[in-house]
Short mmCIF file of C-alpha atoms (C1' of nucleotides) in Angstrom, two decimals:
data_model
loop_
_atom_site.label_atom_id
_atom_site.label_comp_id
_atom_site.label_asym_id
_atom_site.label_seq_id
_atom_site.Cartn_x
_atom_site.Cartn_y
_atom_site.Cartn_z
CA UNK A 212 20.50 -4.73 8.07
CA UNK A 213 20.85 -4.17 4.32
CA UNK A 214 17.96 -4.27 2.14
CA UNK A 215 17.37 -4.52 -1.46
CA UNK A 216 15.43 -1.89 -2.85
CA UNK A 217 12.67 -3.05 -4.96
CA UNK A 218 10.01 -1.32 -7.01
CA UNK A 219 7.18 -3.16 -5.65
CA UNK A 220 6.54 -2.80 -1.83
CA UNK A 221 3.66 -2.98 -0.38
CA UNK A 222 2.94 -2.06 3.32
CA UNK A 223 -0.33 -3.53 5.17
CA UNK A 224 -1.11 -0.94 8.13
CA UNK A 225 -3.53 -2.42 11.04
CA UNK A 226 -4.75 -1.09 14.01
CA UNK A 227 -4.13 -3.02 17.00
CA UNK A 228 -6.98 -4.18 19.18
CA UNK A 229 -8.81 -1.57 17.31
CA UNK A 230 -11.83 -1.18 19.20
CA UNK A 231 -10.44 -1.91 22.55
CA UNK A 232 -8.14 0.92 22.00
CA UNK A 233 -10.60 3.22 20.56
CA UNK A 234 -12.66 2.89 23.78
CA UNK A 235 -9.32 3.50 25.93
CA UNK A 236 -8.42 6.61 23.80
CA UNK A 237 -11.40 8.33 24.71
CA UNK A 238 -11.58 7.00 28.88
CA UNK A 239 -8.23 7.34 30.31
CA UNK A 240 -9.26 5.53 33.35
CA UNK A 241 -9.59 2.52 30.86
CA UNK A 242 -6.12 2.56 30.12
CA UNK A 243 -3.72 -0.35 31.80
CA UNK A 244 -6.98 -2.34 32.62
CA UNK A 245 -8.52 -5.37 30.60
CA UNK A 246 -10.93 -3.89 27.98
CA UNK A 247 -13.38 -6.38 26.16
CA UNK A 248 -15.86 -5.30 23.52
CA UNK A 249 -18.87 -7.17 23.33
CA UNK A 250 -20.87 -8.11 19.89
CA UNK A 251 -24.26 -6.91 19.26
CA UNK A 252 -26.83 -8.21 22.25
CA UNK A 253 -23.77 -7.83 24.40
CA UNK A 254 -23.21 -11.55 23.16
CA UNK A 255 -19.83 -12.44 22.32
CA UNK A 256 -16.36 -10.94 22.10
CA UNK A 257 -15.44 -9.02 19.66
CA UNK A 258 -12.22 -7.10 20.41
CA UNK A 259 -10.07 -7.58 23.38
CA UNK A 260 -7.25 -4.79 24.47
CA UNK A 261 -3.44 -6.25 25.19
CA UNK A 262 -4.23 -6.48 29.19
CA UNK A 263 -7.68 -8.79 28.24
CA UNK A 264 -5.87 -10.82 25.96
CA UNK A 265 -3.19 -11.49 28.26
CA UNK A 266 -6.07 -12.96 30.72
CA UNK A 267 -6.56 -15.61 28.21
CA UNK A 268 -10.27 -14.09 27.20
CA UNK A 269 -10.48 -16.12 23.82
CA UNK A 270 -12.13 -13.96 20.71
CA UNK A 271 -15.58 -14.85 19.83
CA UNK A 272 -16.10 -16.40 23.37
CA UNK A 273 -19.51 -15.77 24.62
CA UNK A 274 -19.72 -13.01 27.13
CA UNK A 275 -22.00 -15.17 29.45
CA UNK A 276 -19.58 -18.17 29.96
CA UNK A 277 -16.63 -15.83 30.69
CA UNK A 278 -18.56 -13.52 33.40
CA UNK A 279 -16.84 -15.24 36.56
CA UNK A 280 -13.50 -14.22 34.77
CA UNK A 281 -14.53 -10.87 34.07
CA UNK A 282 -15.27 -10.12 37.94
CA UNK A 283 -12.23 -11.57 38.94
CA UNK A 284 -10.15 -9.67 36.88
CA UNK A 285 -12.13 -6.27 37.38
CA UNK A 286 -12.51 -6.51 33.15
CA UNK A 287 -14.18 -3.69 31.93
CA UNK A 288 -17.06 -4.34 29.28
CA UNK A 289 -18.08 -2.56 26.53
CA UNK A 290 -20.96 -3.01 23.82
CA UNK A 291 -19.94 -1.81 20.47
CA UNK A 292 -19.94 1.48 19.44
CA UNK A 293 -19.54 1.49 15.86
CA UNK A 294 -20.30 5.19 15.13
CA UNK A 295 -16.97 5.71 17.34
CA UNK A 296 -14.97 3.27 15.82
CA UNK A 297 -16.07 4.28 12.08
CA UNK A 298 -15.14 8.05 13.15
CA UNK A 299 -11.69 7.03 14.29
CA UNK A 300 -11.18 4.80 11.42
CA UNK A 301 -11.65 7.83 9.43
CA UNK A 302 -8.96 9.72 11.30
CA UNK A 303 -6.18 7.42 10.97
CA UNK A 304 -7.01 6.80 7.27
CA UNK A 305 -6.57 10.37 6.94
CA UNK A 306 -3.54 10.31 8.49
CA UNK A 307 -2.42 7.25 6.18
CA UNK A 308 -3.24 9.05 2.82
CA UNK A 309 -1.12 11.75 3.47
CA UNK A 310 1.59 9.46 3.43
CA UNK A 311 1.62 7.69 0.29
CA UNK A 312 0.58 8.31 -3.46
CA UNK A 313 -1.49 5.04 -3.31
CA UNK A 314 -3.65 3.68 -0.41
CA UNK A 315 -6.62 0.89 -0.32
CA UNK A 316 -8.82 0.98 2.59
CA UNK A 317 -8.99 -2.52 3.47
CA UNK A 318 -11.20 -2.85 6.33
CA UNK A 319 -12.23 -0.43 9.30
CA UNK A 320 -9.01 -1.17 10.98
CA UNK A 321 -6.77 -1.78 8.29
CA UNK A 322 -5.31 -0.53 4.84
CA UNK A 323 -2.80 -1.52 1.91
CA UNK A 324 -0.41 1.36 1.05
CA UNK A 325 2.19 1.58 -2.03
CA UNK A 326 5.32 2.27 -0.47
CA UNK A 327 6.56 5.91 -2.09
CA UNK A 328 9.41 5.59 -4.00
CA UNK A 329 11.97 7.84 -1.60
CA UNK A 330 11.53 5.65 0.89
CA UNK A 331 12.09 2.23 -0.94
CA UNK A 332 15.75 2.70 0.17
CA UNK A 333 14.92 1.82 4.10
CA UNK A 334 11.45 1.10 4.38
CA UNK A 335 11.25 -0.07 7.95
CA UNK A 336 12.43 3.46 8.76
CA UNK A 337 9.65 4.61 7.10
CA UNK A 338 7.18 2.30 8.45
CA UNK A 339 8.32 3.47 12.06
CA UNK A 340 8.25 7.34 11.04
CA UNK A 341 4.19 6.14 9.96
CA UNK A 342 3.46 4.28 13.09
CA UNK A 343 4.55 7.09 15.38
CA UNK A 344 2.95 9.68 13.24
CA UNK A 345 -0.59 7.73 13.35
CA UNK A 346 -0.22 7.03 17.10
CA UNK A 347 0.59 10.60 18.02
CA UNK A 348 -2.46 12.41 15.89
CA UNK A 349 -5.27 9.51 16.70
CA UNK A 350 -3.90 8.08 19.96
CA UNK A 351 -3.87 4.50 17.83
CA UNK A 352 -0.83 1.79 18.01
CA UNK A 353 -0.75 0.42 14.47
CA UNK A 354 1.61 -2.51 13.15
CA UNK A 355 3.10 -2.22 9.78
CA UNK A 356 4.37 -5.15 7.49
CA UNK A 357 5.62 -4.67 4.46
CA UNK A 358 6.66 -6.91 1.73
CA UNK A 359 6.65 -7.68 -1.94
CA UNK A 360 2.94 -8.85 -2.10
CA UNK A 361 -0.29 -8.30 0.08
CA UNK A 362 -0.40 -11.78 1.22
CA UNK A 363 3.44 -11.54 2.40
CA UNK A 364 2.84 -8.15 3.83
CA UNK A 365 -0.07 -9.51 5.63
CA UNK A 366 2.36 -12.15 7.21
CA UNK A 367 4.90 -9.31 7.89
CA UNK A 368 2.18 -7.60 10.04
CA UNK A 369 1.61 -10.72 12.04
CA UNK A 370 5.42 -10.62 12.52
CA UNK A 371 5.30 -7.23 13.41
CA UNK A 372 2.84 -7.79 16.08
CA UNK A 373 4.30 -10.78 17.66
CA UNK A 374 7.81 -10.89 17.07
CA UNK A 375 9.11 -7.45 16.73
CA UNK A 376 9.92 -4.48 19.73
CA UNK A 377 8.59 -1.80 17.43
CA UNK A 378 5.80 -3.16 15.42
CA UNK A 379 7.34 -2.71 11.84
CA UNK A 380 8.08 -5.77 9.62
CA UNK A 381 10.11 -5.83 6.63
CA UNK A 382 9.95 -9.12 4.95
CA UNK A 383 12.32 -9.62 2.29
CA UNK A 384 11.39 -12.43 -0.26
CA UNK A 385 14.68 -14.12 -1.23
CA UNK A 386 14.19 -17.58 -1.00
CA UNK A 387 16.08 -18.07 2.24
CA UNK A 388 14.75 -15.53 4.54
CA UNK A 389 11.11 -16.62 3.33
CA UNK A 390 12.10 -20.02 4.13
CA UNK A 391 12.84 -19.40 7.73
CA UNK A 392 9.85 -16.98 8.53
CA UNK A 393 6.82 -18.97 6.66
CA UNK A 394 8.15 -22.27 8.46
CA UNK A 395 6.81 -20.59 11.64
CA UNK A 396 3.39 -19.30 10.03
CA UNK A 397 0.67 -22.09 10.17
CA UNK A 398 -0.84 -22.21 7.23
CA UNK A 399 -4.39 -21.50 8.70
CA UNK A 400 -2.84 -18.47 9.23
CA UNK A 401 -2.25 -17.31 5.73
CA UNK A 402 -4.48 -14.56 4.21
CA UNK A 403 -7.32 -16.62 2.32
CA UNK A 404 -6.99 -19.78 3.81
CA UNK A 405 -9.74 -20.60 5.87
CA UNK A 406 -10.77 -23.46 8.06
CA UNK A 407 -11.93 -25.74 5.02
CA UNK A 408 -8.72 -25.46 3.23
CA UNK A 409 -6.88 -25.79 6.44
CA UNK A 410 -8.30 -29.28 7.21
CA UNK A 411 -7.91 -30.39 3.49
CA UNK A 412 -4.34 -29.36 3.73
CA UNK A 413 -3.47 -30.70 6.97
CA UNK A 414 -4.70 -34.23 5.70
CA UNK A 415 -2.05 -33.49 2.86
CA UNK A 416 0.84 -33.10 5.17
CA UNK A 417 0.94 -29.41 4.66
CA UNK A 418 1.32 -27.26 7.80
CA UNK A 419 2.69 -24.56 7.50
CA UNK A 420 2.79 -21.32 4.99
CA UNK A 421 5.91 -22.79 4.07
CA UNK A 422 4.72 -26.17 3.10
CA UNK A 423 2.01 -24.26 1.18
CA UNK A 424 4.42 -22.13 -1.06
CA UNK A 425 6.27 -25.11 -2.11
CA UNK A 426 3.26 -27.55 -2.88
CA UNK A 427 2.47 -28.42 -6.51
CA UNK A 428 1.06 -25.72 -8.33
CA UNK A 429 -1.56 -27.77 -10.09
CA UNK A 430 -2.44 -29.87 -7.29
CA UNK A 431 -3.27 -26.40 -5.46
CA UNK A 432 -5.10 -25.31 -8.61
CA UNK A 433 -7.18 -28.69 -8.92
CA UNK A 434 -8.22 -28.23 -5.05
CA UNK A 435 -8.49 -24.77 -4.46
CA UNK A 436 -9.07 -23.14 -7.45
CA UNK A 437 -8.14 -19.74 -8.73
CA UNK A 438 -8.26 -18.54 -5.09
CA UNK A 439 -5.88 -21.14 -3.38
CA UNK A 440 -3.28 -20.75 -6.78
CA UNK A 441 -3.45 -16.94 -6.37
CA UNK A 442 -2.35 -17.26 -2.68
CA UNK A 443 0.23 -19.59 -3.31
CA UNK A 444 1.70 -17.27 -6.01
CA UNK A 445 1.81 -14.61 -3.49
CA UNK A 446 3.64 -16.63 -1.33
CA UNK A 447 6.07 -16.85 -3.95
CA UNK A 448 6.58 -13.16 -4.02
CA UNK A 449 4.67 -12.61 -7.38
CA UNK A 450 1.57 -10.15 -7.03
CA UNK A 451 -1.46 -11.31 -8.14
CA UNK A 452 -3.37 -7.52 -7.67
CA UNK A 453 -2.91 -4.16 -7.62
CA UNK A 454 -4.22 -1.97 -5.25
CA UNK A 455 -7.52 -0.28 -5.39
CA UNK A 456 -7.29 3.39 -4.68
CA UNK A 457 -10.63 4.16 -5.41
CA UNK A 458 -13.38 1.95 -3.83
CA UNK A 459 -15.27 0.15 -6.58
CA UNK A 460 -18.91 0.41 -6.47
CA UNK A 461 -20.48 -1.68 -3.89
CA UNK A 462 -22.22 -4.53 -5.23
CA UNK A 463 -24.55 -5.75 -2.45
CA UNK A 464 -26.21 -4.29 0.56
CA UNK A 465 -27.79 -5.49 3.95
CA UNK A 466 -28.96 -4.87 7.18
CA UNK A 467 -30.27 -7.24 9.98
CA UNK A 468 -29.99 -8.37 13.60
CA UNK A 469 -30.05 -10.86 16.04
CA UNK A 470 -33.17 -10.64 18.39
CA UNK A 471 -32.27 -10.55 21.68
CA UNK A 472 -35.36 -12.74 22.27
CA UNK A 473 -36.77 -15.09 19.79
CA UNK A 474 -39.82 -13.37 18.00
CA UNK A 475 -42.90 -15.12 17.28
CA UNK A 476 -45.29 -12.43 16.42
CA UNK A 477 -45.62 -11.29 12.72
CA UNK A 478 -46.68 -8.18 14.06
CA UNK A 479 -43.43 -7.46 15.53
CA UNK A 480 -41.15 -9.00 12.85
CA UNK A 481 -43.02 -6.92 10.30
CA UNK A 482 -41.58 -3.80 12.26
CA UNK A 483 -38.06 -4.94 12.03
CA UNK A 484 -38.11 -6.08 8.86
CA UNK A 485 -39.39 -2.55 7.78
CA UNK A 486 -36.79 -1.33 9.80
CA UNK A 487 -34.09 -2.92 8.19
CA UNK A 488 -35.35 -2.22 4.63
CA UNK A 489 -35.40 1.62 5.84
CA UNK A 490 -31.95 1.18 6.76
CA UNK A 491 -30.90 -0.30 3.70
CA UNK A 492 -32.81 2.58 1.50
CA UNK A 493 -30.59 5.04 3.94
CA UNK A 494 -27.64 3.06 2.72
CA UNK A 495 -28.18 3.15 -1.02
CA UNK A 496 -29.13 6.78 -1.21
CA UNK A 497 -25.72 7.34 0.76
CA UNK A 498 -23.72 5.30 -2.09
CA UNK A 499 -25.84 7.16 -4.84
CA UNK A 500 -27.23 3.71 -6.10
CA UNK A 501 -30.40 2.07 -7.24
CA UNK A 502 -31.44 -1.72 -6.30
CA UNK A 503 -32.59 -4.11 -8.82
CA UNK A 504 -33.18 -7.51 -6.28
CA UNK A 505 -34.32 -7.65 -2.75
CA UNK A 506 -34.20 -10.60 -0.24
CA UNK A 507 -35.44 -11.62 2.85
CA UNK A 508 -33.15 -13.79 5.11
CA UNK A 509 -35.09 -15.08 8.34
CA UNK A 510 -33.91 -17.67 10.92
CA UNK A 511 -34.85 -19.56 13.87
CA UNK A 512 -31.06 -20.14 14.95
CA UNK A 513 -29.98 -23.60 15.98
CA UNK A 514 -32.89 -25.71 17.45
CA UNK A 515 -32.80 -28.93 19.10
CA UNK A 516 -35.47 -29.73 17.05
CA UNK A 517 -34.56 -29.77 13.20
CA UNK A 518 -38.19 -29.71 12.28
CA UNK A 519 -38.51 -26.35 13.93
CA UNK A 520 -35.46 -25.08 12.66
CA UNK A 521 -35.55 -22.24 9.99
CA UNK A 522 -33.22 -20.96 7.60
CA UNK A 523 -34.92 -19.49 4.81
CA UNK A 524 -33.59 -16.92 2.23
CA UNK A 525 -35.73 -15.49 -0.55
CA UNK A 526 -35.24 -12.81 -3.69
CA UNK A 527 -37.22 -11.12 -5.45
CA UNK A 528 -36.71 -8.67 -8.72
CA UNK A 529 -38.15 -5.17 -7.67
CA UNK A 530 -40.41 -3.41 -10.00
CA UNK A 531 -37.65 -0.73 -11.17
CA UNK A 532 -34.26 -0.24 -10.14
CA UNK A 533 -35.04 1.71 -6.92
CA UNK A 534 -33.63 3.64 -3.52
CA UNK A 535 -37.17 4.62 -2.58
CA UNK A 536 -37.78 3.30 0.90
CA UNK A 537 -41.65 2.53 0.83
CA UNK A 538 -41.18 0.26 -2.13
CA UNK A 539 -38.23 -1.29 -0.40
CA UNK A 540 -40.41 -2.17 2.85
CA UNK A 541 -43.55 -3.19 0.68
CA UNK A 542 -41.07 -5.89 -1.19
CA UNK A 543 -39.56 -6.86 2.36
CA UNK A 544 -43.19 -7.39 3.50
CA UNK A 545 -44.20 -9.18 0.47
CA UNK A 546 -41.61 -11.49 1.36
CA UNK A 547 -42.31 -11.94 4.72
CA UNK A 548 -46.20 -12.68 4.31
CA UNK A 549 -44.57 -15.59 2.11
CA UNK A 550 -42.45 -16.63 4.22
CA UNK A 551 -43.54 -16.44 8.07
CA UNK A 552 -44.53 -19.44 9.51
CA UNK A 553 -46.42 -19.22 12.67
CA UNK A 554 -45.52 -20.97 15.78
CA UNK A 555 -41.86 -20.28 14.89
CA UNK A 556 -39.27 -18.41 17.27
CA UNK A 557 -37.38 -16.35 14.77
CA UNK A 558 -33.81 -15.16 16.11
CA UNK A 559 -32.60 -13.60 13.21
CA UNK A 560 -33.98 -11.59 10.15
CA UNK A 561 -32.24 -9.48 7.65
CA UNK A 562 -33.24 -7.20 4.59
CA UNK A 563 -30.50 -7.37 1.57
CA UNK A 564 -30.08 -5.78 -1.96
CA UNK A 565 -28.13 -6.45 -4.66
CA UNK A 566 -27.95 -6.22 -8.67
CA UNK A 567 -26.63 -2.42 -7.51
CA UNK A 568 -26.03 0.56 -10.05
CA UNK A 569 -25.39 3.76 -9.69
CA UNK A 570 -28.25 6.43 -9.57
CA UNK A 571 -27.70 8.21 -12.63
CA UNK A 572 -27.08 5.26 -15.06
CA UNK A 573 -29.33 2.55 -14.26
CA UNK A 574 -31.34 0.22 -16.89
CA UNK A 575 -34.25 2.11 -17.65
CA UNK A 576 -37.84 0.24 -17.24
CA UNK A 577 -39.25 -0.28 -20.77
CA UNK A 578 -42.83 1.40 -19.48
CA UNK A 579 -42.85 4.44 -17.55
CA UNK A 580 -42.95 3.58 -13.88
CA UNK A 581 -45.51 4.44 -11.26
CA UNK A 582 -45.37 8.31 -10.40
CA UNK A 583 -45.77 7.54 -6.66
CA UNK A 584 -42.05 6.07 -6.85
CA UNK A 585 -40.65 9.46 -7.96
CA UNK A 586 -42.83 10.83 -4.92
CA UNK A 587 -41.36 8.28 -2.46
CA UNK A 588 -37.76 8.84 -3.48
CA UNK A 589 -38.50 12.72 -2.61
CA UNK A 590 -39.72 11.86 0.80
CA UNK A 591 -36.99 9.73 1.41
CA UNK A 592 -34.48 12.03 0.44
CA UNK A 593 -36.24 14.75 2.66
CA UNK A 594 -35.82 12.22 5.60
CA UNK A 595 -32.46 11.58 5.22
CA UNK A 596 -31.56 15.63 5.21
CA UNK A 597 -33.70 15.90 8.60
CA UNK A 598 -31.78 12.94 10.11
CA UNK A 599 -28.67 13.88 9.14
CA UNK A 600 -28.95 17.60 10.67
CA UNK A 601 -30.57 16.61 13.92
CA UNK A 602 -29.22 12.66 14.28
CA UNK A 603 -30.04 8.94 13.07
CA UNK A 604 -33.96 8.60 13.13
CA UNK A 605 -34.73 11.71 13.94
CA UNK A 606 -37.79 11.20 11.61
CA UNK A 607 -38.66 7.54 10.83
CA UNK A 608 -41.34 5.66 9.05
CA UNK A 609 -44.25 4.77 11.32
CA UNK A 610 -44.29 0.96 10.36
CA UNK A 611 -40.52 0.39 11.29
CA UNK A 612 -42.03 0.28 15.03
CA UNK A 613 -42.18 2.51 18.19
CA UNK A 614 -41.07 0.75 20.83
CA UNK A 615 -38.75 -1.52 18.89
CA UNK A 616 -38.67 -4.46 21.70
CA UNK A 617 -36.78 -6.52 18.92
CA UNK A 618 -33.77 -4.07 19.26
CA UNK A 619 -30.61 -5.18 20.68
CA UNK A 620 -29.40 -4.87 24.37
CA UNK A 621 -26.10 -2.46 24.33
CA UNK A 622 -26.09 -1.83 27.92
CA UNK A 623 -22.80 -1.14 28.05
CA UNK A 624 -22.36 1.59 25.49
CA UNK A 625 -19.62 4.22 25.91
CA UNK A 626 -20.20 7.80 24.44
CA UNK A 627 -20.66 8.63 20.82
CA UNK A 628 -17.09 10.88 21.85
CA UNK A 629 -16.50 12.22 18.38
CA UNK A 630 -20.06 12.16 16.50
CA UNK A 631 -22.68 13.43 18.86
CA UNK A 632 -22.06 17.03 20.38
CA UNK A 633 -23.57 15.99 23.88
CA UNK A 634 -21.01 13.17 24.13
CA UNK A 635 -18.12 15.30 23.50
CA UNK A 636 -15.35 15.02 26.74
CA UNK A 637 -14.41 18.15 28.50
CA UNK A 638 -10.87 19.30 27.50
CA UNK A 639 -9.75 18.30 30.49
CA UNK A 640 -10.58 14.43 30.10
CA UNK A 641 -8.80 14.41 26.78
CA UNK A 642 -6.29 11.86 25.94
CA UNK A 643 -3.04 13.28 25.20
CA UNK A 644 -0.38 11.06 23.85
CA UNK A 645 2.91 11.69 24.86
CA UNK A 646 1.63 15.08 26.59
CA UNK A 647 2.15 16.83 23.09
CA UNK A 648 0.17 15.26 20.41
CA UNK A 649 -3.13 16.43 19.49
CA UNK A 650 -5.72 15.10 17.31
CA UNK A 651 -6.41 16.70 13.44
CA UNK A 652 -9.11 18.07 12.58
CA UNK A 653 -10.96 16.23 10.07
CA UNK A 654 -12.19 19.01 7.98
CA UNK A 655 -11.36 21.92 9.67
CA UNK A 656 -15.21 22.03 10.91
CA UNK A 657 -16.63 20.75 13.50
CA UNK A 658 -14.17 19.39 15.60
CA UNK A 659 -12.32 22.29 15.85
CA UNK A 660 -13.56 23.47 18.93
CA UNK A 661 -12.79 19.91 20.40
CA UNK A 662 -9.16 20.16 19.02
CA UNK A 663 -8.75 24.15 19.16
CA UNK A 664 -4.85 23.61 18.83
CA UNK A 665 -3.79 21.74 15.67
CA UNK A 666 -0.13 23.29 16.09
CA UNK A 667 2.35 21.18 17.00
CA UNK A 668 5.99 19.72 14.88
CA UNK A 669 5.75 19.39 11.25
CA UNK A 670 6.22 15.78 10.17
CA UNK A 671 8.36 14.77 7.28
CA UNK A 672 8.58 11.21 6.42
"C1'" DT B 231 -28.83 -18.44 28.63
"C1'" DC B 232 -25.79 -18.65 25.00
"C1'" DT B 233 -22.22 -17.70 20.48
"C1'" DG B 234 -22.65 -10.12 15.43
"C1'" DG B 235 -22.79 -7.79 11.03
"C1'" DG B 236 -21.41 -6.88 6.51
"C1'" DG B 237 -18.79 -7.79 2.66
"C1'" DT B 238 -16.67 -10.25 -2.01
"C1'" DC B 239 -15.25 -13.61 -5.32
"C1'" DC B 240 -15.84 -18.31 -7.15
"C1'" DT B 241 -18.04 -22.33 -9.26
"C1'" DA B 242 -21.14 -25.43 -10.81
"C1'" DG B 243 -25.30 -25.82 -13.19
"C1'" DG B 244 -29.62 -24.86 -15.20
"C1'" DA B 245 -31.83 -22.24 -18.90
"C1'" DC B 246 -31.38 -20.51 -23.56
"C1'" DC B 247 -29.62 -19.51 -28.03
"C1'" DC B 248 -27.75 -20.57 -32.51
"C1'" DT C 194 -37.99 -35.42 -34.13
"C1'" DC C 195 -33.36 -36.06 -33.97
"C1'" DT C 196 -28.54 -34.99 -33.32
"C1'" DG C 197 -23.83 -32.41 -31.59
"C1'" DG C 198 -21.01 -28.56 -30.74
"C1'" DG C 199 -20.29 -23.77 -28.93
"C1'" DG C 200 -21.72 -19.96 -26.60
"C1'" DT C 201 -23.90 -16.61 -22.46
"C1'" DC C 202 -26.94 -15.22 -18.99
"C1'" DC C 203 -28.19 -16.10 -14.51
"C1'" DT C 204 -28.67 -17.63 -9.87
"C1'" DA C 205 -27.73 -20.48 -5.71
"C1'" DG C 206 -24.68 -21.76 -2.26
"C1'" DG C 207 -19.84 -22.25 -0.42
"C1'" DA C 208 -15.58 -20.22 0.95
"C1'" DC C 209 -12.91 -16.63 3.00
"C1'" DC C 210 -12.46 -11.73 4.55
"C1'" DC C 211 -12.59 -8.10 8.95
#
DNA sequence: TCTGGGGTCCTAGGACCC
DNA sequence: TCTGGGGTCCTAGGACCC
């Protein structure tokens, strides 16, 4: 099939069934079996292996409703193990980074890539080579969608998953090709069109991606603002944004949980909220950022009686831009005292910060700030260093609780294969894709012991 | 007995200013 | 005290994403 070389080609590379695949890579006994990864509290299905998908297990379904199905088909259940997935993600992205001059990491399992100019003549071949390389070096199968805009590339990626033999799809953007393929994509499957937009569109007889592309532009703009207009432009082959190779600075940070049981006691809530605030502090310092506002969210979850239902969110301005954990905890507790209502069973809580600035150039306060804050910063940073060396929560603030019975159930957790020494798999159990592949060491450092042989064929794309 | 966690962007509307 | 035009900044909340 001849392809038209084009100066503007974007690929989206997306890991297939990412969490489930990560579990299978490190536990060979899971390969070929239906594997389901569960959300926090082992609550609902957030990932399925191909085998589990084939059983008709729906995404997002509450796990307890599916227990008999799980038993009948001997489905393997796993609690989500984000330390493992994040580490595997980093490895995949590293392989991608070596294959393109421009890469935007879009999510834990997905990235946008600019196709290198030498590959523009035959992007499909390049895509296949890339896919092979990722599979051999990480054990993760990916799908590659290639087109002239991100939105079209996302559609190409769907086609790669569902209509292609080799996991790669190049979607040309001539009128005829687009008419054929966009007519087969339901409008709610288009990136950027959610349930609300879809409802309105269906009411107006717009059911497919092609219908949406062909709808009057001013009507789209009037009903769905610039967001909808941009999506339409992209479906017409006109890019509306470039890639963002350097991740832009974060604008907000949050930490929170759904509790395994409703929490009524103030003291328990106080512990949990302190722990979330402490986690936000850690993240701020990791990102070298300071926050100007802090918010607290409390919710009882859905309740039969609306008078027993709470879903509150309150923000306060911090006295200074800060990343000092004690100050964040104080602020969160201040909000909690104002918001807490006796007699309610709280199911969720979260601490969030926004108005973030880089630490080295944040707005200076008019008056010198409390000298204790500098001290708190030092203590927080010292605790970070200890925890980085010896593992998360080696030292922590006493107020964040000892027993922590508000914490999630994670009864089916896989080992931290790649990030905890004691959980390293033995060489004999290691996954060896195609018999010859090896994992690449991420930095020539700690996993050299795990993957001593980093040789293998030279790869050229 | 339930149904995760963490983000971004856009718009409307109020407060405030000249 | 009233009038109007024109602007900025901030925040809440909705919608969407993975």
